[in-house]
């Protein structure tokens, strides 16, 4: 399956610049509102996706932690223990 997908990516991306071609990829569950990956208006909840697939992403990018440095696009805070107001 992986070699088939790699071949499809290579043929589809034949006309694009080298930095635009995915070097690695992973098969994950579809992003839906019911699994909380999308908002009701179908925007991706990046912080949820990154936290859910943190291990797969870290494996693709050299085991570098990325979630700790993530800020929400709306400037708000995540529901982390350190951000809760008593």
C-alpha positions as MATLAB code, in Angstrom:
seq = 'XXXXXXXXXXXXXXXXXXXXXXXXXXXXXXXXXXXXXXXXXXXXXXXXXXXXXXXXXXXXXXXXXXXXXXXXXXXXXXXXXXXXXX';
ca = [
       0.000    0.000    0.000;
       2.785    2.414    0.936;
       4.625    1.902   -2.386;
       1.371    2.397   -4.313;
       0.669    5.670   -2.476;
       4.282    6.830   -2.908;
       3.965    6.197   -6.653;
       0.705    8.156   -6.841;
       2.233   11.063   -4.907;
       5.282   11.072   -7.199;
       3.210   11.047  -10.390;
       0.739   13.646   -9.102;
       3.505   15.972   -7.911;
       5.690   15.608  -11.024;
       5.110   19.219  -12.090;
       5.567   20.939   -8.735;
       8.649   22.267   -6.987;
      10.680   19.876   -4.847;
       9.759   21.576   -1.566;
       6.046   21.120   -2.376;
       6.268   17.320   -2.607;
       5.454   15.421    0.611;
       8.451   13.437    1.841;
       6.501   11.360    4.323;
       2.840   10.744    5.076;
       0.581    8.752    7.377;
      -2.885    7.252    7.077;
      -5.146    8.620    9.811;
      -8.870    8.630   10.542;
     -10.969   11.127    8.573;
     -11.361   14.573   10.122;
     -15.018   15.067   11.065;
     -17.031   17.248   13.429;
     -18.161   14.130   15.307;
     -14.572   13.172   16.216;
     -13.855   16.807   17.162;
     -11.233   17.323   14.417;
     -13.460   19.872   12.640;
     -15.585   22.734   13.896;
     -19.279   22.829   12.973;
     -18.359   25.105   10.024;
     -15.766   22.511    8.872;
     -12.581   24.353    9.904;
      -9.737   22.128   11.083;
      -9.104   22.224   14.830;
      -5.333   22.183   14.475;
      -4.569   21.885   18.171;
      -6.820   18.795   18.438;
      -5.335   17.212   15.311;
      -1.764   17.892   16.448;
      -2.380   16.498   19.918;
      -4.190   13.442   18.571;
      -1.490   12.584   16.031;
       1.497   13.934   17.953;
       3.382   10.614   17.825;
       2.900   10.149   14.062;
       3.913   13.748   13.346;
       6.951   13.526   15.627;
       8.022   10.322   13.872;
       7.816   12.029   10.462;
       9.721   15.105   11.630;
      12.463   13.473   13.678;
      10.784   13.045   17.072;
      10.690   16.784   17.682;
       7.997   17.898   20.146;
       5.665   20.323   18.409;
       2.531   20.580   20.523;
       4.208   22.436   23.390;
       4.971   25.351   21.063;
       1.544   25.512   19.427;
      -0.578   28.616   19.842;
      -4.243   28.685   18.799;
      -4.964   30.728   15.666;
      -7.594   32.762   17.529;
      -5.089   33.887   20.176;
      -6.952   31.991   22.898;
      -5.655   29.323   25.229;
      -6.083   25.565   25.213;
      -7.683   23.761   28.119;
      -4.341   22.871   29.697;
      -3.954   22.699   33.455;
      -1.571   25.658   33.410;
      -4.076   27.848   31.525;
      -7.109   27.198   33.727;
      -8.435   30.041   35.830;
      -9.512   29.108   39.341;
];
